[in-house]
Amino acid sequence: MYARGERPRPEWLRNHPRAWIAAVGTVCFGAFMGQLDASIVALTYHSIGDSFHTDLAAVQWVSLTYLLTLAMLLIPIGAVSDRLGRKRIYLLGFAVFSAASIGCALAPTLAVLDGMRAVQGVGAAMLQANSVALVATSVPRMRLRTALGIQAAAQALGLALGPTLGGVIVQTIGWRWVFGINVPIGVVAILAGRYLLPRTRVTTHATSGRLRIVLQTTAMPRRLIGAFAAYLLLFGPIVLIPTVLQRHGASALLAGLVVAALPIGFALAAATADHALPRDWSTAARCGLGIAVTVLGCLALLSARADPTWCAAAGFLIGLGIGLYTPANNALIMSAVPPGMAALAGGLVNTARAIGTAAGTAIVVIALGLVAQPWLAAAALLVLAAAAATTIELRPSRPISP
């Protein structure tokens, strides 16, 4: 039974053996836009503070308001999407996110900007609660890890372009235009999604029962902790590196170019790992390699201080490790969840990511404000990277029944 009100794909596409590629490509719009927005905003902190005559502690709420709203709504929106239609809610998310982006660009005060960022968080929750689910329910199981790697690469591309593009925009036409870039992407994504995404098959499970069943998946809590730690380690350096470099006299453009090395590493690993690593490696082994490389990158970050070259090298290693870990971890989770609960499971994954992103941002901002040597924040990230190693589940996941 399909959700009402969702437009079916054209028949020629629906019956094509590679129809899943079109669906994954469409989901990549949301993955790209969400991470572009998340990373580009980090380059606006100083300019927003100057514009509204306030300090970094106040400006950080431009990110935290968005992230906290996102984290609170992902699970309930995931549950609603499984019932009302993942495609419908996903496309509505683009509309809400794009409209809120216009509001951010026109905000007359910091309070209004924070409010518009909260609305953006609502739209982002609609997108992220459904993104992994749309991939998981659109592709053959044997292609799942590859498809999730493509989606992660799109996220990494957004992260990579964000700092560089943000640096150019902030230095030329001003921070307000940073938010306007989301609008054309959103319009294209709505049109593509309407015709290329499959309709949603709905189920009748009660929400509380669905959540209980999903959490009964073998090692689900540990793998969600892994998603949390990975995004903490992804976004902590994205905030730390450009902020410290600019404090030491680097331009916004240079800071953006340096921090872009992290998502470039992410994109490279996410896009190529499934083919580059030995075929007989288990998904859990791929997770382990990712964590090992991430820890190595954090060690390099500890010695980088404010040297742009060292910062870029350390960031690249961290991104490479997280790019190896994230698609494999997602595949472990989603392959164990029934298709009818995919959006709810995807909501749990992205909730863990959002909390990790908020934690990474908060840890760095607190360290920058409270300690004389802000690179101590990198030490905290390193400890959490080592802790993430305990989240690996060496036994294969046991699929559950709806």
Tab-separated table of C-alpha atoms in Angstrom:
chain	number	residue	atom	x	y	z
A	1	MET	CA	0.000	0.000	0.000
A	2	TYR	CA	1.411	3.344	-1.094
A	3	ALA	CA	1.164	6.683	0.710
A	4	ARG	CA	-1.545	8.935	-0.652
A	5	GLY	CA	-0.714	12.084	-2.577
A	6	GLU	CA	2.734	11.043	-3.782
A	7	ARG	CA	3.374	11.233	-7.506
A	8	PRO	CA	4.621	7.927	-8.967
A	9	ARG	CA	7.746	7.830	-11.081
A	10	PRO	CA	7.340	7.567	-14.871
A	11	GLU	CA	6.720	3.963	-15.832
A	12	TRP	CA	9.843	3.723	-17.987
A	13	LEU	CA	11.984	4.791	-15.044
A	14	ARG	CA	10.158	2.656	-12.482
A	15	ASN	CA	10.866	-0.492	-14.514
A	16	HIS	CA	14.444	0.373	-15.407
A	17	PRO	CA	17.076	-1.811	-13.676
A	18	ARG	CA	19.130	1.283	-12.789
A	19	ALA	CA	16.247	3.363	-11.464
A	20	TRP	CA	17.900	3.302	-8.043
A	21	ILE	CA	20.724	5.501	-9.388
A	22	ALA	CA	18.260	8.304	-10.176
A	23	ALA	CA	16.767	8.043	-6.682
A	24	VAL	CA	20.181	8.122	-5.003
A	25	GLY	CA	21.225	11.070	-7.170
A	26	THR	CA	18.155	12.997	-6.075
A	27	VAL	CA	18.795	12.275	-2.394
A	28	CYS	CA	22.313	13.606	-2.941
A	29	PHE	CA	20.824	17.094	-3.438
A	30	GLY	CA	19.633	17.070	0.170
A	31	ALA	CA	22.869	15.549	1.432
A	32	PHE	CA	24.872	18.197	-0.401
A	33	MET	CA	22.741	21.147	0.676
A	34	GLY	CA	22.552	20.145	4.334
A	35	GLN	CA	26.305	19.785	4.730
A	36	LEU	CA	27.064	22.849	2.587
A	37	ASP	CA	24.934	24.904	4.961
A	38	ALA	CA	26.462	23.314	8.062
A	39	SER	CA	30.056	23.979	7.004
A	40	ILE	CA	29.601	27.334	5.319
A	41	VAL	CA	28.101	28.885	8.460
A	42	ALA	CA	31.312	28.256	10.424
A	43	LEU	CA	33.036	30.833	8.205
A	44	THR	CA	30.473	33.522	9.069
A	45	TYR	CA	30.955	33.609	12.860
A	46	HIS	CA	33.358	36.548	12.905
A	47	SER	CA	31.367	38.553	10.345
A	48	ILE	CA	28.037	37.940	12.095
A	49	GLY	CA	29.588	38.961	15.403
A	50	ASP	CA	30.885	42.187	13.871
A	51	SER	CA	27.581	42.887	12.134
A	52	PHE	CA	25.504	42.496	15.300
A	53	HIS	CA	28.212	43.747	17.709
A	54	THR	CA	28.313	40.576	19.799
A	55	ASP	CA	30.797	37.890	20.845
A	56	LEU	CA	31.458	34.306	19.773
A	57	ALA	CA	29.446	32.843	22.656
A	58	ALA	CA	26.299	34.536	21.329
A	59	VAL	CA	27.045	33.838	17.661
A	60	GLN	CA	27.458	30.091	18.265
A	61	TRP	CA	23.686	29.880	18.745
A	62	VAL	CA	23.327	30.474	15.018
A	63	SER	CA	24.571	26.900	14.703
A	64	LEU	CA	23.336	25.418	17.967
A	65	THR	CA	19.715	26.604	17.515
A	66	TYR	CA	19.643	24.854	14.160
A	67	LEU	CA	21.292	21.691	15.442
A	68	LEU	CA	19.156	21.340	18.572
A	69	THR	CA	15.934	21.813	16.591
A	70	LEU	CA	17.149	19.226	14.118
A	71	ALA	CA	18.054	16.718	16.821
A	72	MET	CA	14.696	17.053	18.624
A	73	LEU	CA	12.602	16.508	15.499
A	74	LEU	CA	14.394	13.764	13.586
A	75	ILE	CA	12.825	10.771	15.342
A	76	PRO	CA	9.207	12.026	15.408
A	77	ILE	CA	9.427	13.207	11.800
A	78	GLY	CA	10.916	9.853	10.813
A	79	ALA	CA	7.965	8.049	12.396
A	80	VAL	CA	5.452	10.355	10.707
A	81	SER	CA	7.216	9.967	7.348
A	82	ASP	CA	6.909	6.171	7.437
A	83	ARG	CA	3.133	6.641	7.747
A	84	LEU	CA	2.375	9.717	5.603
A	85	GLY	CA	5.046	9.261	2.961
A	86	ARG	CA	8.809	9.710	2.982
A	87	LYS	CA	8.795	11.273	-0.474
A	88	ARG	CA	6.124	13.817	0.506
A	89	ILE	CA	7.839	14.894	3.725
A	90	TYR	CA	11.258	14.971	2.038
A	91	LEU	CA	10.106	17.359	-0.690
A	92	LEU	CA	8.268	19.534	1.830
A	93	GLY	CA	11.534	19.719	3.756
A	94	PHE	CA	13.249	21.329	0.775
A	95	ALA	CA	10.511	23.957	0.602
A	96	VAL	CA	10.735	24.784	4.327
A	97	PHE	CA	14.540	24.856	4.304
A	98	SER	CA	14.703	27.114	1.248
A	99	ALA	CA	12.115	29.569	2.599
A	100	ALA	CA	13.919	29.756	5.946
A	101	SER	CA	17.199	30.409	4.115
A	102	ILE	CA	15.662	33.554	2.644
A	103	GLY	CA	14.601	34.573	6.151
A	104	CYS	CA	18.169	34.062	7.427
A	105	ALA	CA	19.579	36.228	4.656
A	106	LEU	CA	17.186	39.073	5.501
A	107	ALA	CA	17.365	38.805	9.327
A	108	PRO	CA	17.625	42.296	10.904
A	109	THR	CA	18.840	41.051	14.323
A	110	LEU	CA	20.703	38.102	15.787
A	111	ALA	CA	17.509	36.921	17.511
A	112	VAL	CA	15.632	36.824	14.203
A	113	LEU	CA	18.552	34.990	12.598
A	114	ASP	CA	18.442	32.393	15.387
A	115	GLY	CA	14.690	32.011	14.876
A	116	MET	CA	15.072	31.482	11.146
A	117	ARG	CA	17.801	28.951	11.819
A	118	ALA	CA	15.332	27.054	14.001
A	119	VAL	CA	12.900	26.965	11.057
A	120	GLN	CA	15.760	25.757	8.883
A	121	GLY	CA	16.248	23.010	11.449
A	122	VAL	CA	12.633	21.901	10.920
A	123	GLY	CA	13.207	21.660	7.174
A	124	ALA	CA	16.512	19.880	7.681
A	125	ALA	CA	14.816	17.337	9.963
A	126	MET	CA	12.320	16.562	7.191
A	127	LEU	CA	15.214	15.979	4.821
A	128	GLN	CA	17.570	14.064	7.067
A	129	ALA	CA	14.946	11.801	8.642
A	130	ASN	CA	14.196	10.496	5.158
A	131	SER	CA	17.496	10.667	3.283
A	132	VAL	CA	19.037	7.396	4.481
A	133	ALA	CA	15.610	5.734	4.375
A	134	LEU	CA	15.021	6.753	0.756
A	135	VAL	CA	18.385	5.272	-0.195
A	136	ALA	CA	17.785	2.075	1.794
A	137	THR	CA	14.341	1.474	0.264
A	138	SER	CA	15.309	2.435	-3.313
A	139	VAL	CA	18.365	0.278	-3.965
A	140	PRO	CA	18.998	-3.474	-4.095
A	141	ARG	CA	20.488	-4.784	-0.847
A	142	MET	CA	23.709	-5.755	-2.600
A	143	ARG	CA	24.148	-2.116	-3.669
A	144	LEU	CA	23.342	-0.568	-0.291
A	145	ARG	CA	26.881	0.110	0.894
A	146	THR	CA	27.817	1.605	-2.497
A	147	ALA	CA	24.714	3.818	-2.508
A	148	LEU	CA	25.344	5.021	1.039
A	149	GLY	CA	28.926	5.770	0.023
A	150	ILE	CA	27.664	7.930	-2.850
A	151	GLN	CA	25.365	9.785	-0.467
A	152	ALA	CA	28.228	10.309	1.991
A	153	ALA	CA	30.389	11.610	-0.858
A	154	ALA	CA	27.683	14.164	-1.697
A	155	GLN	CA	27.685	15.234	1.948
A	156	ALA	CA	31.451	15.547	1.834
A	157	LEU	CA	31.294	17.615	-1.351
A	158	GLY	CA	28.965	20.048	0.408
A	159	LEU	CA	31.325	20.155	3.379
A	160	ALA	CA	34.319	20.734	1.091
A	161	LEU	CA	32.733	23.523	-0.926
A	162	GLY	CA	31.221	25.191	2.143
A	163	PRO	CA	34.374	26.613	3.727
A	164	THR	CA	35.926	27.703	0.420
A	165	LEU	CA	32.728	29.170	-0.968
A	166	GLY	CA	31.922	30.712	2.411
A	167	GLY	CA	35.308	32.380	2.562
A	168	VAL	CA	34.830	33.900	-0.901
A	169	ILE	CA	31.286	35.079	-0.165
A	170	VAL	CA	32.120	36.562	3.245
A	171	GLN	CA	35.102	38.467	1.842
A	172	THR	CA	33.268	39.776	-1.229
A	173	ILE	CA	29.507	40.228	-0.910
A	174	GLY	CA	28.917	39.560	2.789
A	175	TRP	CA	27.710	36.830	5.148
A	176	ARG	CA	24.010	37.225	4.315
A	177	TRP	CA	24.527	35.732	0.879
A	178	VAL	CA	25.855	32.565	2.488
A	179	PHE	CA	22.259	31.553	3.236
A	180	GLY	CA	20.867	32.519	-0.165
A	181	ILE	CA	22.870	29.829	-1.925
A	182	ASN	CA	20.453	27.177	-0.597
A	183	VAL	CA	17.477	28.507	-2.553
A	184	PRO	CA	18.354	27.466	-6.136
A	185	ILE	CA	19.560	24.069	-4.910
A	186	GLY	CA	16.234	23.567	-3.121
A	187	VAL	CA	14.183	24.449	-6.212
A	188	VAL	CA	16.101	21.997	-8.422
A	189	ALA	CA	15.819	19.275	-5.778
A	190	ILE	CA	12.023	19.661	-5.474
A	191	LEU	CA	11.580	19.281	-9.231
A	192	ALA	CA	13.935	16.286	-9.431
A	193	GLY	CA	12.427	14.555	-6.413
A	194	ARG	CA	8.884	14.879	-7.697
A	195	TYR	CA	9.685	12.709	-10.718
A	196	LEU	CA	12.648	10.551	-9.681
A	197	LEU	CA	11.928	9.394	-6.121
A	198	PRO	CA	9.806	6.271	-5.527
A	199	ARG	CA	6.534	6.423	-3.631
A	200	THR	CA	6.429	5.264	-0.019
A	201	ARG	CA	5.073	1.908	1.067
A	202	VAL	CA	3.309	2.558	4.384
A	203	THR	CA	2.947	0.285	7.421
A	204	THR	CA	0.569	0.192	10.373
A	205	HIS	CA	2.872	-0.245	13.381
A	206	ALA	CA	2.300	2.016	16.381
A	207	THR	CA	5.081	4.562	16.787
A	208	SER	CA	6.168	3.392	20.250
A	209	GLY	CA	6.189	-0.219	19.111
A	210	ARG	CA	8.167	0.673	15.990
A	211	LEU	CA	10.819	2.489	18.010
A	212	ARG	CA	11.114	-0.461	20.403
A	213	ILE	CA	11.488	-2.919	17.524
A	214	VAL	CA	14.148	-0.831	15.791
A	215	LEU	CA	16.145	-0.466	19.011
A	216	GLN	CA	16.078	-4.260	19.444
A	217	THR	CA	18.345	-4.567	16.412
A	218	THR	CA	21.609	-6.197	17.445
A	219	ALA	CA	24.144	-3.533	18.519
A	220	MET	CA	21.924	-0.659	17.296
A	221	PRO	CA	22.748	1.528	20.341
A	222	ARG	CA	26.510	1.022	19.862
A	223	ARG	CA	26.317	1.861	16.155
A	224	LEU	CA	24.307	4.998	16.963
A	225	ILE	CA	27.088	5.999	19.390
A	226	GLY	CA	29.448	5.496	16.456
A	227	ALA	CA	27.413	7.897	14.312
A	228	PHE	CA	27.479	10.425	17.166
A	229	ALA	CA	31.266	10.181	17.605
A	230	ALA	CA	31.951	10.362	13.868
A	231	TYR	CA	30.067	13.629	13.424
A	232	LEU	CA	31.529	15.114	16.591
A	233	LEU	CA	34.955	14.439	15.085
A	234	LEU	CA	33.847	15.775	11.715
A	235	PHE	CA	32.465	19.120	12.859
A	236	GLY	CA	34.736	19.837	15.813
A	237	PRO	CA	37.765	20.455	13.573
A	238	ILE	CA	35.593	22.283	11.002
A	239	VAL	CA	34.877	24.908	13.674
A	240	LEU	CA	38.269	24.713	15.423
A	241	ILE	CA	40.631	25.065	12.463
A	242	PRO	CA	39.229	28.176	10.716
A	243	THR	CA	38.520	29.996	13.977
A	244	VAL	CA	42.073	29.548	15.282
A	245	LEU	CA	43.652	30.345	11.907
A	246	GLN	CA	41.675	33.588	11.650
A	247	ARG	CA	42.685	34.497	15.203
A	248	HIS	CA	46.293	34.145	14.064
A	249	GLY	CA	45.803	36.498	11.136
A	250	ALA	CA	44.706	34.186	8.313
A	251	SER	CA	42.040	35.454	5.931
A	252	ALA	CA	38.611	33.842	5.766
A	253	LEU	CA	39.498	32.526	2.304
A	254	LEU	CA	42.731	30.866	3.481
A	255	ALA	CA	40.985	29.389	6.519
A	256	GLY	CA	38.268	28.006	4.249
A	257	LEU	CA	40.794	26.443	1.885
A	258	VAL	CA	42.656	24.783	4.772
A	259	VAL	CA	39.598	23.296	6.460
A	260	ALA	CA	38.300	22.060	3.090
A	261	ALA	CA	40.977	19.354	3.256
A	262	LEU	CA	38.883	17.516	5.866
A	263	PRO	CA	35.736	17.012	3.739
A	264	ILE	CA	37.890	16.324	0.683
A	265	GLY	CA	39.342	13.365	2.585
A	266	PHE	CA	35.799	12.402	3.577
A	267	ALA	CA	34.621	12.502	-0.045
A	268	LEU	CA	37.582	10.526	-1.345
A	269	ALA	CA	37.133	7.719	1.164
A	270	ALA	CA	33.331	7.579	0.970
A	271	ALA	CA	33.284	7.458	-2.826
A	272	THR	CA	36.090	4.924	-3.366
A	273	ALA	CA	36.377	2.731	-0.266
A	274	ASP	CA	33.814	0.141	-1.360
A	275	HIS	CA	35.866	-0.616	-4.490
A	276	ALA	CA	39.375	0.167	-3.221
A	277	LEU	CA	39.330	-2.063	-0.134
A	278	PRO	CA	39.480	-5.859	-0.459
A	279	ARG	CA	36.108	-7.383	-1.269
A	280	ASP	CA	36.406	-9.968	1.478
A	281	TRP	CA	36.708	-7.320	4.201
A	282	SER	CA	33.695	-7.259	6.479
A	283	THR	CA	31.750	-4.071	7.063
A	284	ALA	CA	32.898	-4.098	10.695
A	285	ALA	CA	36.542	-4.303	9.548
A	286	ARG	CA	35.995	-1.227	7.384
A	287	CYS	CA	34.636	0.577	10.442
A	288	GLY	CA	37.744	-0.390	12.375
A	289	LEU	CA	40.076	0.949	9.685
A	290	GLY	CA	38.130	4.212	9.612
A	291	ILE	CA	38.472	4.701	13.352
A	292	ALA	CA	42.219	3.942	13.242
A	293	VAL	CA	42.823	6.556	10.526
A	294	THR	CA	40.679	9.102	12.401
A	295	VAL	CA	42.724	8.640	15.587
A	296	LEU	CA	45.910	9.141	13.560
A	297	GLY	CA	44.480	12.384	12.166
A	298	CYS	CA	43.595	13.620	15.647
A	299	LEU	CA	47.151	12.916	16.783
A	300	ALA	CA	48.409	15.008	13.879
A	301	LEU	CA	45.960	17.770	14.806
A	302	LEU	CA	47.391	17.927	18.319
A	303	SER	CA	50.766	18.968	16.915
A	304	ALA	CA	49.423	21.232	14.173
A	305	ARG	CA	48.814	24.352	16.295
A	306	ALA	CA	48.058	27.205	13.875
A	307	ASP	CA	50.239	26.034	10.993
A	308	PRO	CA	48.019	25.935	7.851
A	309	THR	CA	49.917	23.070	6.203
A	310	TRP	CA	49.787	20.832	9.275
A	311	CYS	CA	46.129	21.719	9.844
A	312	ALA	CA	45.288	20.724	6.276
A	313	ALA	CA	47.168	17.417	6.552
A	314	ALA	CA	45.566	16.536	9.889
A	315	GLY	CA	42.112	17.489	8.628
A	316	PHE	CA	42.568	15.347	5.522
A	317	LEU	CA	43.412	12.296	7.635
A	318	ILE	CA	40.439	12.857	9.935
A	319	GLY	CA	38.126	13.203	6.937
A	320	LEU	CA	39.600	10.096	5.316
A	321	GLY	CA	38.935	8.056	8.456
A	322	ILE	CA	35.372	9.297	8.900
A	323	GLY	CA	34.702	8.731	5.195
A	324	LEU	CA	35.727	5.099	5.636
A	325	TYR	CA	33.668	4.671	8.797
A	326	THR	CA	30.368	6.424	8.051
A	327	PRO	CA	29.018	4.496	5.002
A	328	ALA	CA	30.013	1.179	6.578
A	329	ASN	CA	28.350	2.062	9.885
A	330	ASN	CA	25.193	3.207	8.079
A	331	ALA	CA	25.091	-0.047	6.110
A	332	LEU	CA	25.352	-2.094	9.311
A	333	ILE	CA	22.366	-0.245	10.742
A	334	MET	CA	20.080	-0.018	7.714
A	335	SER	CA	20.630	-3.588	6.512
A	336	ALA	CA	19.176	-4.837	9.810
A	337	VAL	CA	16.012	-2.695	9.699
A	338	PRO	CA	12.794	-3.665	7.865
A	339	PRO	CA	11.967	-1.334	4.921
A	340	GLY	CA	8.736	-0.228	6.589
A	341	MET	CA	10.740	1.266	9.460
A	342	ALA	CA	13.514	2.786	7.369
A	343	ALA	CA	12.657	6.443	8.025
A	344	LEU	CA	12.427	5.877	11.772
A	345	ALA	CA	15.823	4.157	11.762
A	346	GLY	CA	17.214	6.888	9.535
A	347	GLY	CA	15.858	9.433	12.001
A	348	LEU	CA	17.737	7.703	14.824
A	349	VAL	CA	20.976	7.732	12.806
A	350	ASN	CA	20.660	11.391	11.920
A	351	THR	CA	19.663	12.306	15.472
A	352	ALA	CA	22.928	10.781	16.650
A	353	ARG	CA	24.744	12.737	13.938
A	354	ALA	CA	23.048	16.010	14.853
A	355	ILE	CA	23.845	15.607	18.543
A	356	GLY	CA	27.431	14.787	17.613
A	357	THR	CA	27.625	17.876	15.401
A	358	ALA	CA	26.250	20.071	18.195
A	359	ALA	CA	28.631	18.502	20.718
A	360	GLY	CA	31.637	19.001	18.457
A	361	THR	CA	30.711	22.649	17.919
A	362	ALA	CA	30.052	23.262	21.623
A	363	ILE	CA	33.257	21.573	22.807
A	364	VAL	CA	35.367	23.694	20.486
A	365	VAL	CA	33.589	26.974	21.283
A	366	ILE	CA	33.888	26.322	25.032
A	367	ALA	CA	37.586	25.481	24.660
A	368	LEU	CA	38.190	28.602	22.577
A	369	GLY	CA	36.579	30.745	25.227
A	370	LEU	CA	37.926	29.160	28.402
A	371	VAL	CA	41.473	27.976	27.766
A	372	ALA	CA	44.639	29.785	26.761
A	373	GLN	CA	45.622	26.972	24.391
A	374	PRO	CA	42.528	26.214	22.264
A	375	TRP	CA	44.151	23.165	20.742
A	376	LEU	CA	43.230	21.409	23.979
A	377	ALA	CA	39.885	21.033	22.224
A	378	ALA	CA	41.651	18.728	19.801
A	379	ALA	CA	42.739	16.589	22.764
A	380	ALA	CA	39.107	16.175	23.802
A	381	LEU	CA	38.226	15.157	20.252
A	382	LEU	CA	41.057	12.615	20.266
A	383	VAL	CA	39.790	10.998	23.461
A	384	LEU	CA	36.325	10.663	21.939
A	385	ALA	CA	37.820	9.199	18.767
A	386	ALA	CA	39.489	6.468	20.809
A	387	ALA	CA	36.211	5.878	22.652
A	388	ALA	CA	34.467	5.424	19.308
A	389	ALA	CA	36.574	2.302	18.737
A	390	THR	CA	34.524	0.537	21.404
A	391	THR	CA	31.386	0.969	19.274
A	392	ILE	CA	32.489	-1.575	16.683
A	393	GLU	CA	30.355	-4.704	16.769
A	394	LEU	CA	32.370	-7.587	15.400
A	395	ARG	CA	29.394	-9.962	15.137
A	396	PRO	CA	27.152	-9.569	12.078
A	397	SER	CA	23.854	-7.806	12.685
A	398	ARG	CA	20.742	-9.933	13.067
A	399	PRO	CA	17.886	-8.562	10.933
A	400	ILE	CA	14.645	-8.050	12.808
A	401	SER	CA	11.104	-8.698	11.727
A	402	PRO	CA	8.475	-5.972	11.500
